GROMACS .gro file of C-alpha atoms in nm:
model
  442
    1MET     CA    1  10.998   8.939   8.647
    2THR     CA    2  10.993   8.604   8.831
    3ALA     CA    3  11.204   8.446   9.099
    4PRO     CA    4  11.398   8.124   9.026
    5ASN     CA    5  11.097   7.920   9.149
    6GLY     CA    6  10.873   8.101   8.900
    7ALA     CA    7  10.695   8.321   9.158
    8PRO     CA    8  10.641   8.688   9.071
    9VAL     CA    9  10.867   8.926   9.259
   10GLY     CA   10  10.652   9.232   9.214
   11ASP     CA   11  10.706   9.566   9.046
   12ARG     CA   12  11.042   9.735   8.984
   13ALA     CA   13  11.032  10.033   9.223
   14PHE     CA   14  11.381  10.170   9.169
   15SER     CA   15  11.593  10.135   8.855
   16ASP     CA   16  11.970  10.163   8.822
   17VAL     CA   17  12.052  10.269   9.178
   18THR     CA   18  12.352  10.221   9.405
   19VAL     CA   19  12.239  10.005   9.695
   20ARG     CA   20  12.397   9.916  10.027
   21VAL     CA   21  12.363   9.540  10.060
   22GLY     CA   22  12.532   9.331  10.325
   23GLY     CA   23  12.743   9.628  10.427
   24THR     CA   24  12.874   9.686  10.074
   25TRP     CA   25  12.773   9.948   9.816
   26VAL     CA   26  12.667   9.788   9.487
   27ALA     CA   27  12.612  10.004   9.181
   28HIS     CA   28  12.366   9.961   8.892
   29GLN     CA   29  12.091   9.765   9.073
   30ASP     CA   30  11.716   9.736   9.023
   31VAL     CA   31  11.504   9.701   9.336
   32TYR     CA   32  11.164   9.531   9.327
   33VAL     CA   33  10.881   9.562   9.577
   34ALA     CA   34  10.577   9.346   9.640
   35GLY     CA   35  10.330   9.344   9.924
   36GLY     CA   36  10.506   9.616  10.112
   37VAL     CA   37  10.844   9.436  10.127
   38VAL     CA   38  11.159   9.429   9.913
   39SER     CA   39  11.111   9.127   9.687
   40ALA     CA   40  11.429   9.130   9.475
   41ILE     CA   41  11.754   9.314   9.409
   42THR     CA   42  11.911   9.248   9.068
   43ASP     CA   43  12.160   9.390   8.822
   44THR     CA   44  11.995   9.671   8.630
   45THR     CA   45  11.823   9.612   8.299
   46ALA     CA   46  11.848   9.982   8.218
   47SER     CA   47  12.126  10.163   8.050
   48PRO     CA   48  12.379  10.235   8.325
   49ASP     CA   49  12.373  10.596   8.446
   50THR     CA   50  12.718  10.763   8.423
   51GLY     CA   51  12.623  11.061   8.647
   52PRO     CA   52  12.640  11.097   9.022
   53PRO     CA   53  12.486  10.786   9.175
   54ALA     CA   54  12.127  10.767   9.288
   55VAL     CA   55  12.165  10.596   9.625
   56LEU     CA   56  11.897  10.377   9.785
   57ILE     CA   57  11.909  10.310  10.158
   58PRO     CA   58  11.670  10.180  10.420
   59GLY     CA   59  11.470  10.468  10.562
   60PHE     CA   60  11.598  10.615  10.884
   61VAL     CA   61  11.434  10.510  11.214
   62ASN     CA   62  11.412  10.816  11.439
   63THR     CA   63  11.408  10.642  11.780
   64HIS     CA   64  11.293  10.947  11.974
   65THR     CA   65  11.088  11.256  11.910
   66HIS     CA   66  10.800  11.463  12.044
   67LEU     CA   67  10.588  11.558  11.742
   68GLN     CA   68  10.392  11.828  11.925
   69GLN     CA   69  10.710  12.024  11.982
   70SER     CA   70  10.725  12.128  11.613
   71LEU     CA   71  10.509  12.425  11.729
   72MET     CA   72  10.752  12.497  12.014
   73ARG     CA   73  11.074  12.568  11.822
   74GLY     CA   74  11.318  12.799  11.998
   75ILE     CA   75  11.133  12.779  12.329
   76ALA     CA   76  11.335  12.843  12.646
   77GLU     CA   77  11.659  12.868  12.442
   78CYS     CA   78  11.973  12.881  12.653
   79THR     CA   79  11.808  12.741  12.969
   80PRO     CA   80  11.892  12.425  13.164
   81LEU     CA   81  11.685  12.113  13.136
   82LEU     CA   82  11.447  12.151  13.433
   83GLU     CA   83  11.368  12.514  13.350
   84TRP     CA   84  11.319  12.413  12.984
   85LEU     CA   85  11.083  12.132  13.101
   86PHE     CA   86  10.861  12.379  13.286
   87ALA     CA   87  10.826  12.586  12.971
   88ILE     CA   88  10.741  12.276  12.766
   89GLY     CA   89  10.502  12.162  13.034
   90GLU     CA   90  10.293  12.478  13.005
   91GLN     CA   91  10.277  12.443  12.628
   92SER     CA   92  10.175  12.074  12.665
   93VAL     CA   93   9.897  12.156  12.909
   94ALA     CA   94   9.757  12.405  12.659
   95ILE     CA   95   9.772  12.178  12.354
   96THR     CA   96   9.446  12.142  12.157
   97PRO     CA   97   9.355  11.866  11.907
   98GLN     CA   98   9.389  12.108  11.616
   99ARG     CA   99   9.736  12.216  11.725
  100ALA     CA  100   9.833  11.857  11.795
  101TYR     CA  101   9.730  11.762  11.438
  102LEU     CA  102   9.912  12.053  11.275
  103ALA     CA  103  10.225  11.994  11.485
  104ALA     CA  104  10.232  11.622  11.407
  105VAL     CA  105  10.181  11.674  11.033
  106ALA     CA  106  10.456  11.935  11.020
  107ALA     CA  107  10.700  11.714  11.212
  108CYS     CA  108  10.619  11.407  10.997
  109LEU     CA  109  10.662  11.590  10.672
  110GLU     CA  110  10.993  11.735  10.792
  111SER     CA  111  11.099  11.383  10.900
  112LEU     CA  112  11.008  11.221  10.573
  113ARG     CA  113  11.186  11.489  10.377
  114SER     CA  114  11.509  11.411  10.558
  115GLY     CA  115  11.478  11.039  10.474
  116THR     CA  116  11.306  10.915  10.789
  117THR     CA  117  11.042  10.644  10.731
  118THR     CA  118  10.975  10.551  11.098
  119VAL     CA  119  10.933  10.777  11.398
  120VAL     CA  120  10.918  10.669  11.764
  121GLU     CA  121  10.681  10.927  11.909
  122HIS     CA  122  10.722  10.972  12.283
  123MET     CA  123  10.400  11.148  12.392
  124TRP     CA  124  10.388  11.305  12.731
  125PRO     CA  125  10.102  11.183  12.950
  126HIS     CA  126   9.781  11.369  12.849
  127PRO     CA  127   9.420  11.305  12.946
  128SER     CA  128   9.262  11.404  12.614
  129GLU     CA  129   9.151  11.122  12.382
  130GLU     CA  130   9.098  11.388  12.116
  131VAL     CA  131   9.463  11.495  12.125
  132HIS     CA  132   9.575  11.138  12.077
  133GLY     CA  133   9.324  11.091  11.798
  134ALA     CA  134   9.457  11.401  11.624
  135VAL     CA  135   9.815  11.265  11.633
  136ILE     CA  136   9.701  10.932  11.489
  137ALA     CA  137   9.518  11.117  11.212
  138ALA     CA  138   9.837  11.311  11.128
  139LEU     CA  139  10.039  10.989  11.114
  140ARG     CA  140   9.788  10.828  10.882
  141ASP     CA  141   9.759  11.135  10.660
  142THR     CA  142  10.134  11.169  10.603
  143GLY     CA  143  10.193  10.795  10.553
  144ILE     CA  144  10.491  10.765  10.790
  145ARG     CA  145  10.547  10.449  10.990
  146ALA     CA  146  10.522  10.520  11.362
  147LEU     CA  147  10.562  10.368  11.702
  148LEU     CA  148  10.326  10.587  11.901
  149GLY     CA  149  10.425  10.593  12.271
  150ARG     CA  150  10.125  10.679  12.488
  151GLY     CA  151  10.251  10.878  12.790
  152VAL     CA  152  10.213  10.719  13.127
  153ALA     CA  153  10.317  10.819  13.479
  154ASP     CA  154  10.180  10.740  13.829
  155ARG     CA  155  10.364  10.982  14.058
  156GLY     CA  156  10.261  11.346  14.047
  157ASP     CA  157  10.484  11.633  14.146
  158ALA     CA  158  10.433  11.992  14.024
  159THR     CA  159  10.807  12.061  14.064
  160ARG     CA  160  10.886  11.778  13.815
  161LYS     CA  161  11.174  11.669  14.038
  162TRP     CA  162  11.011  11.354  14.194
  163GLY     CA  163  10.716  11.295  13.968
  164PHE     CA  164  10.534  11.434  13.667
  165GLU     CA  165  10.309  11.734  13.595
  166PRO     CA  166   9.983  11.648  13.785
  167ARG     CA  167   9.761  11.839  13.541
  168LEU     CA  168   9.847  11.595  13.264
  169MET     CA  169   9.803  11.273  13.465
  170GLN     CA  170   9.518  11.028  13.499
  171PRO     CA  171   9.463  10.719  13.714
  172LEU     CA  172   9.678  10.431  13.584
  173ASP     CA  173   9.385  10.203  13.504
  174GLU     CA  174   9.227  10.469  13.286
  175VAL     CA  175   9.554  10.514  13.095
  176LEU     CA  176   9.591  10.138  13.032
  177ASP     CA  177   9.230  10.112  12.913
  178HIS     CA  178   9.301  10.397  12.674
  179ILE     CA  179   9.617  10.224  12.543
  180ASP     CA  180   9.408   9.915  12.459
  181HIS     CA  181   9.162  10.140  12.282
  182LEU     CA  182   9.445  10.296  12.080
  183ARG     CA  183   9.581   9.950  11.991
  184ALA     CA  184   9.248   9.857  11.841
  185GLN     CA  185   9.224  10.193  11.658
  186VAL     CA  186   9.555  10.143  11.475
  187ASP     CA  187   9.525   9.770  11.415
  188ARG     CA  188   9.660   9.653  11.075
  189SER     CA  189   9.818   9.983  10.992
  190THR     CA  190  10.172  10.123  10.984
  191ILE     CA  191  10.115  10.264  11.335
  192SER     CA  192  10.197  10.061  11.647
  193ILE     CA  193  10.137  10.156  12.007
  194ALA     CA  194  10.396  10.164  12.282
  195LEU     CA  195  10.428  10.301  12.635
  196ALA     CA  196  10.616  10.627  12.692
  197VAL     CA  197  10.742  10.696  13.044
  198PRO     CA  198  10.877  11.047  13.116
  199ASN     CA  199  11.163  10.926  13.339
  200PRO     CA  200  11.228  10.693  13.638
  201ARG     CA  201  11.115  10.969  13.879
  202SER     CA  202  10.762  10.959  13.737
  203LEU     CA  203  10.699  10.593  13.831
  204THR     CA  204  10.635  10.425  14.167
  205GLU     CA  205  10.759  10.072  14.213
  206PRO     CA  206  10.399   9.930  14.209
  207GLY     CA  207  10.348  10.131  13.892
  208MET     CA  208  10.655   9.966  13.734
  209THR     CA  209  10.517   9.623  13.811
  210THR     CA  210  10.179   9.708  13.659
  211LEU     CA  211  10.326   9.857  13.345
  212ARG     CA  212  10.569   9.575  13.287
  213GLU     CA  213  10.296   9.314  13.316
  214PHE     CA  214  10.074   9.513  13.087
  215ALA     CA  215  10.345   9.563  12.825
  216GLN     CA  216  10.470   9.207  12.828
  217GLU     CA  217  10.118   9.059  12.801
  218ARG     CA  218  10.067   9.266  12.483
  219ASP     CA  219  10.423   9.252  12.348
  220LEU     CA  220  10.462   9.632  12.366
  221SER     CA  221  10.780   9.838  12.370
  222VAL     CA  222  10.846  10.094  12.640
  223SER     CA  223  11.039  10.420  12.593
  224ILE     CA  224  11.176  10.605  12.895
  225HIS     CA  225  11.402  10.907  12.935
  226LEU     CA  226  11.696  10.797  13.146
  227LEU     CA  227  11.994  10.989  13.289
  228GLU     CA  228  11.972  11.276  13.042
  229THR     CA  229  12.136  11.478  13.327
  230PRO     CA  230  12.239  11.381  13.682
  231THR     CA  231  11.889  11.470  13.809
  232ASP     CA  232  11.759  11.111  13.775
  233ASP     CA  233  12.035  10.975  13.993
  234VAL     CA  234  12.020  11.256  14.248
  235MET     CA  235  11.643  11.227  14.298
  236CYS     CA  236  11.640  10.846  14.302
  237ARG     CA  237  11.918  10.832  14.562
  238GLU     CA  238  11.742  11.097  14.775
  239HIS     CA  239  11.395  10.936  14.762
  240ALA     CA  240  11.464  10.563  14.692
  241GLY     CA  241  11.812  10.514  14.831
  242VAL     CA  242  11.960  10.389  14.502
  243GLY     CA  243  12.061  10.534  14.167
  244ALA     CA  244  11.825  10.555  13.871
  245VAL     CA  245  11.939  10.235  13.698
  246ASP     CA  246  11.912  10.033  14.018
  247TYR     CA  247  11.573  10.192  14.100
  248LEU     CA  248  11.438  10.066  13.765
  249ASP     CA  249  11.603   9.730  13.801
  250ARG     CA  250  11.467   9.687  14.154
  251GLY     CA  251  11.122   9.748  14.013
  252GLY     CA  252  11.175   9.492  13.738
  253PHE     CA  253  11.154   9.767  13.476
  254LEU     CA  254  11.457   9.673  13.260
  255TRP     CA  255  11.401   9.415  12.986
  256ASP     CA  256  11.457   9.362  12.614
  257ARG     CA  257  11.163   9.578  12.497
  258VAL     CA  258  11.276   9.887  12.688
  259LEU     CA  259  11.432  10.180  12.497
  260ALA     CA  260  11.633  10.404  12.732
  261VAL     CA  261  11.652  10.757  12.586
  262HIS     CA  262  11.956  10.986  12.621
  263CYS     CA  263  12.172  10.802  12.883
  264VAL     CA  264  12.429  11.080  12.886
  265GLU     CA  265  12.516  10.999  13.251
  266LEU     CA  266  12.512  10.622  13.213
  267ASP     CA  267  12.832  10.493  13.379
  268GLU     CA  268  13.013  10.162  13.324
  269TYR     CA  269  12.808   9.984  13.587
  270GLY     CA  270  12.486  10.107  13.431
  271GLN     CA  271  12.599  10.014  13.079
  272ALA     CA  272  12.678   9.663  13.191
  273LEU     CA  273  12.344   9.621  13.369
  274LEU     CA  274  12.142   9.754  13.073
  275ALA     CA  275  12.334   9.532  12.837
  276ASP     CA  276  12.265   9.229  13.055
  277ARG     CA  277  11.894   9.313  13.060
  278GLY     CA  278  11.881   9.362  12.683
  279VAL     CA  279  11.779   9.733  12.705
  280ALA     CA  280  11.839   9.940  12.391
  281ILE     CA  281  11.956  10.304  12.382
  282SER     CA  282  11.829  10.605  12.188
  283HIS     CA  283  12.119  10.848  12.125
  284ASN     CA  284  12.007  11.209  12.083
  285PRO     CA  285  12.326  11.409  12.019
  286LEU     CA  286  12.183  11.742  11.905
  287SER     CA  287  11.927  11.769  12.178
  288ASN     CA  288  12.188  11.685  12.438
  289MET     CA  289  12.416  11.956  12.297
  290ARG     CA  290  12.140  12.222  12.277
  291LEU     CA  291  12.038  12.163  12.638
  292GLY     CA  292  12.394  12.143  12.767
  293SER     CA  293  12.337  11.789  12.893
  294GLY     CA  294  12.659  11.643  12.757
  295VAL     CA  295  12.758  11.360  12.528
  296ALA     CA  296  12.645  11.000  12.571
  297PRO     CA  297  12.925  10.740  12.586
  298VAL     CA  298  12.817  10.570  12.262
  299PRO     CA  299  13.144  10.397  12.166
  300ALA     CA  300  13.159  10.237  12.511
  301MET     CA  301  12.796  10.132  12.483
  302LEU     CA  302  12.862   9.968  12.144
  303ASP     CA  303  13.171   9.794  12.283
  304ARG     CA  304  12.951   9.650  12.562
  305GLY     CA  305  12.706   9.510  12.308
  306LEU     CA  306  12.430   9.760  12.376
  307ALA     CA  307  12.195   9.821  12.083
  308VAL     CA  308  12.203  10.192  12.000
  309GLY     CA  309  11.963  10.382  11.772
  310LEU     CA  310  11.965  10.745  11.666
  311GLY     CA  311  11.711  11.003  11.782
  312VAL     CA  312  11.639  11.358  11.672
  313ASP     CA  313  11.424  11.448  11.979
  314GLY     CA  314  11.153  11.707  11.968
  315ALA     CA  315  11.180  12.035  11.781
  316ALA     CA  316  11.184  12.225  12.106
  317SER     CA  317  11.533  12.090  12.181
  318ASN     CA  318  11.700  12.030  11.848
  319ASP     CA  319  11.527  12.234  11.677
  320THR     CA  320  11.461  12.031  11.362
  321GLN     CA  321  11.355  11.682  11.262
  322ASP     CA  322  11.651  11.644  11.026
  323MET     CA  323  11.799  11.292  11.064
  324LEU     CA  324  12.077  11.360  10.813
  325GLU     CA  325  12.206  11.645  11.031
  326THR     CA  326  12.176  11.426  11.337
  327LEU     CA  327  12.362  11.145  11.160
  328ARG     CA  328  12.660  11.370  11.091
  329ILE     CA  329  12.668  11.536  11.431
  330GLY     CA  330  12.625  11.203  11.607
  331ALA     CA  331  12.954  11.091  11.454
  332TYR     CA  332  13.144  11.422  11.481
  333VAL     CA  333  13.068  11.491  11.846
  334GLN     CA  334  13.214  11.151  11.946
  335ARG     CA  335  13.528  11.222  11.742
  336ALA     CA  336  13.564  11.559  11.910
  337VAL     CA  337  13.516  11.426  12.263
  338HIS     CA  338  13.746  11.131  12.219
  339ARG     CA  339  13.990  11.322  11.998
  340ARG     CA  340  13.985  11.039  11.745
  341ALA     CA  341  13.897  11.082  11.377
  342ASP     CA  342  13.853  10.706  11.333
  343LEU     CA  343  13.540  10.671  11.543
  344MET     CA  344  13.179  10.623  11.425
  345ASP     CA  345  13.244  10.570  11.054
  346ASN     CA  346  12.965  10.596  10.798
  347ALA     CA  347  12.886  10.224  10.805
  348THR     CA  348  12.838  10.234  11.183
  349MET     CA  349  12.630  10.549  11.174
  350LEU     CA  350  12.404  10.419  10.897
  351ASP     CA  351  12.339  10.094  11.084
  352ILE     CA  352  12.258  10.295  11.401
  353ALA     CA  353  12.029  10.539  11.213
  354CYS     CA  354  11.852  10.274  10.998
  355GLY     CA  355  11.779  10.028  11.270
  356GLY     CA  356  12.020  10.015  11.559
  357ALA     CA  357  11.741   9.973  11.820
  358ASN     CA  358  11.485   9.798  11.603
  359VAL     CA  359  11.467   9.472  11.798
  360ALA     CA  360  11.367   9.654  12.118
  361LEU     CA  361  11.105   9.844  11.917
  362GLY     CA  362  10.946   9.529  11.778
  363LEU     CA  363  11.064   9.619  11.423
  364PRO     CA  364  11.255   9.398  11.180
  365GLU     CA  365  11.630   9.414  11.219
  366SER     CA  366  11.806   9.639  10.965
  367ILE     CA  367  12.183   9.596  10.953
  368GLY     CA  368  12.410   9.633  10.652
  369GLY     CA  369  12.161   9.802  10.423
  370ILE     CA  370  11.867   9.676  10.221
  371ALA     CA  371  11.773   9.308  10.226
  372VAL     CA  372  11.519   9.102  10.038
  373GLY     CA  373  11.220   9.038  10.265
  374ALA     CA  374  11.272   9.360  10.459
  375PRO     CA  375  10.991   9.622  10.475
  376ALA     CA  376  10.988   9.846  10.173
  377ASP     CA  377  11.070  10.152  10.379
  378LEU     CA  378  11.328  10.311  10.149
  379THR     CA  379  11.487  10.646  10.078
  380LEU     CA  380  11.631  10.746   9.736
  381LEU     CA  381  11.895  11.018   9.751
  382ARG     CA  382  12.030  11.197   9.442
  383PHE     CA  383  12.363  11.372   9.495
  384ASP     CA  384  12.312  11.582   9.182
  385ARG     CA  385  12.034  11.765   9.365
  386ASP     CA  386  12.307  11.959   9.556
  387TYR     CA  387  12.637  12.046   9.397
  388ALA     CA  388  12.783  12.090   9.749
  389THR     CA  389  12.794  11.709   9.776
  390LEU     CA  390  12.998  11.658   9.459
  391PRO     CA  391  13.213  11.477   9.368
  392VAL     CA  392  13.095  11.148   9.524
  393ARG     CA  393  13.402  10.937   9.593
  394ASP     CA  394  13.224  10.701   9.833
  395PRO     CA  395  12.839  10.705   9.874
  396GLY     CA  396  12.851  10.632  10.246
  397ALA     CA  397  13.121  10.888  10.323
  398SER     CA  398  12.943  11.152  10.118
  399LEU     CA  399  12.612  11.077  10.282
  400LEU     CA  400  12.759  11.118  10.629
  401THR     CA  401  12.970  11.425  10.561
  402THR     CA  402  12.753  11.621  10.316
  403GLY     CA  403  12.404  11.474  10.339
  404SER     CA  404  12.103  11.707  10.383
  405PRO     CA  405  11.731  11.695  10.301
  406ARG     CA  406  11.816  11.857   9.968
  407LEU     CA  407  11.938  11.514   9.853
  408VAL     CA  408  11.614  11.330   9.936
  409ASP     CA  409  11.429  11.263   9.614
  410THR     CA  410  11.188  10.973   9.691
  411VAL     CA  411  11.069  10.815  10.016
  412MET     CA  412  10.872  10.486  10.026
  413VAL     CA  413  10.687  10.353  10.333
  414ASP     CA  414  10.533  10.007  10.329
  415GLY     CA  415  10.572   9.998   9.951
  416GLU     CA  416  10.396  10.333   9.893
  417ILE     CA  417  10.577  10.639   9.767
  418VAL     CA  418  10.496  10.913  10.014
  419VAL     CA  419  10.759  11.164   9.898
  420ALA     CA  420  10.835  11.225   9.533
  421ASP     CA  421  11.081  11.480   9.399
  422GLY     CA  422  11.127  11.598   9.757
  423ARG     CA  423  10.756  11.669   9.815
  424SER     CA  424  10.472  11.488   9.996
  425THR     CA  425  10.245  11.287   9.768
  426ARG     CA  426   9.969  11.294  10.037
  427ILE     CA  427   9.965  11.647  10.176
  428ASP     CA  428   9.916  11.967   9.975
  429GLU     CA  429  10.225  12.130  10.125
  430ALA     CA  430  10.146  12.484  10.006
  431GLU     CA  431   9.795  12.475  10.158
  432PHE     CA  432   9.920  12.310  10.475
  433THR     CA  433  10.183  12.581  10.517
  434LYS     CA  434   9.915  12.847  10.494
  435GLU     CA  435   9.702  12.667  10.752
  436LEU     CA  436   9.999  12.621  10.987
  437ILE     CA  437  10.097  12.989  10.968
  438ALA     CA  438   9.740  13.103  11.022
  439ALA     CA  439   9.686  12.876  11.323
  440THR     CA  440  10.008  12.987  11.495
  441ALA     CA  441  10.003  13.358  11.411
  442GLY     CA  442  10.040  13.579  11.715
   0.00000   0.00000   0.00000
């Protein structure tokens, strides 16, 4: 097939599918891919399928996770955040490269099989180059696209109230040198490097200045947990004399490549300030529910023009990497809190989940569905894989209200099929499962 100007448009990757284009569902389309991007969307040349629609959407962008926590499921269940953090901290101190690799592969496979094509990995600070190398190897082996946030903090505090776990920290200059090393290591791949800051309490004001200059010189994104609970505000007021948002702003640490994670306690003043600075939000509804943190004011954030993406969070606080589950709960929890059934419809939720925070992450914008010229990061869902989704009256509504990994048939990343018939094309899942069980037994 050729374009109107005679140029080839590539290979037909998906035939006779229902595609969301420009915010509208269009049936019986063929989608072509060339050079890792969507090159054409045309009326199908195949005999139209009269069964339940095969639906093609942009892959989900999970704006926040901790891959290593896939080996920590169920940990510190029914405990408040700070107590939970201590338990996670001990596990993180003890992580080995082998366990880091197994955990990351497991989390990536689970993510892909729920339609996620990009993960934003927020690593905690850790001094081991081998652990970071193991995570990168897992990302490469599974084929997922990733923004790998290298953990960084410059204030130590064993209590975790005004600083970070000292056993996992290094001098700031060593961390920044390592980030440059990681950037070279993943150059020209589907992995990008970012900075991952545990929270405002873990940074000094000189540290903020250093990190911002470093990130802006290299055009890097920065992910930071912010106001997951009132603790950030309480500690910042006690030690710095201002709330958490003003503490970051005073340090010049709010700009348009910052992704603020959680923001459950973000008030109207904070929303307005973050919107003015161009900061994006990662909404993590299931994690916030599991840990009793509360519900982020997402409708108000959207009304203020804040960019909002969807996050699953780590498997120690969710406890899955299922973006379809998070998609549904992300809508339902807002409806319950606001007592309105007309909030967070499927179009809004799909835009949030497929690219609501992409600009802050340095990724191409993804609004309204699949577009020619966009990365070929695509998920094919077949509703006939699960009778519990039938009948399909509206693809978007059915996806939001009944979607599960059972529907995910094919996942493509950068033009390569990495999941086919619901299984990884790159990892021998049966052998990997045996290895995972053996390594974590006892």
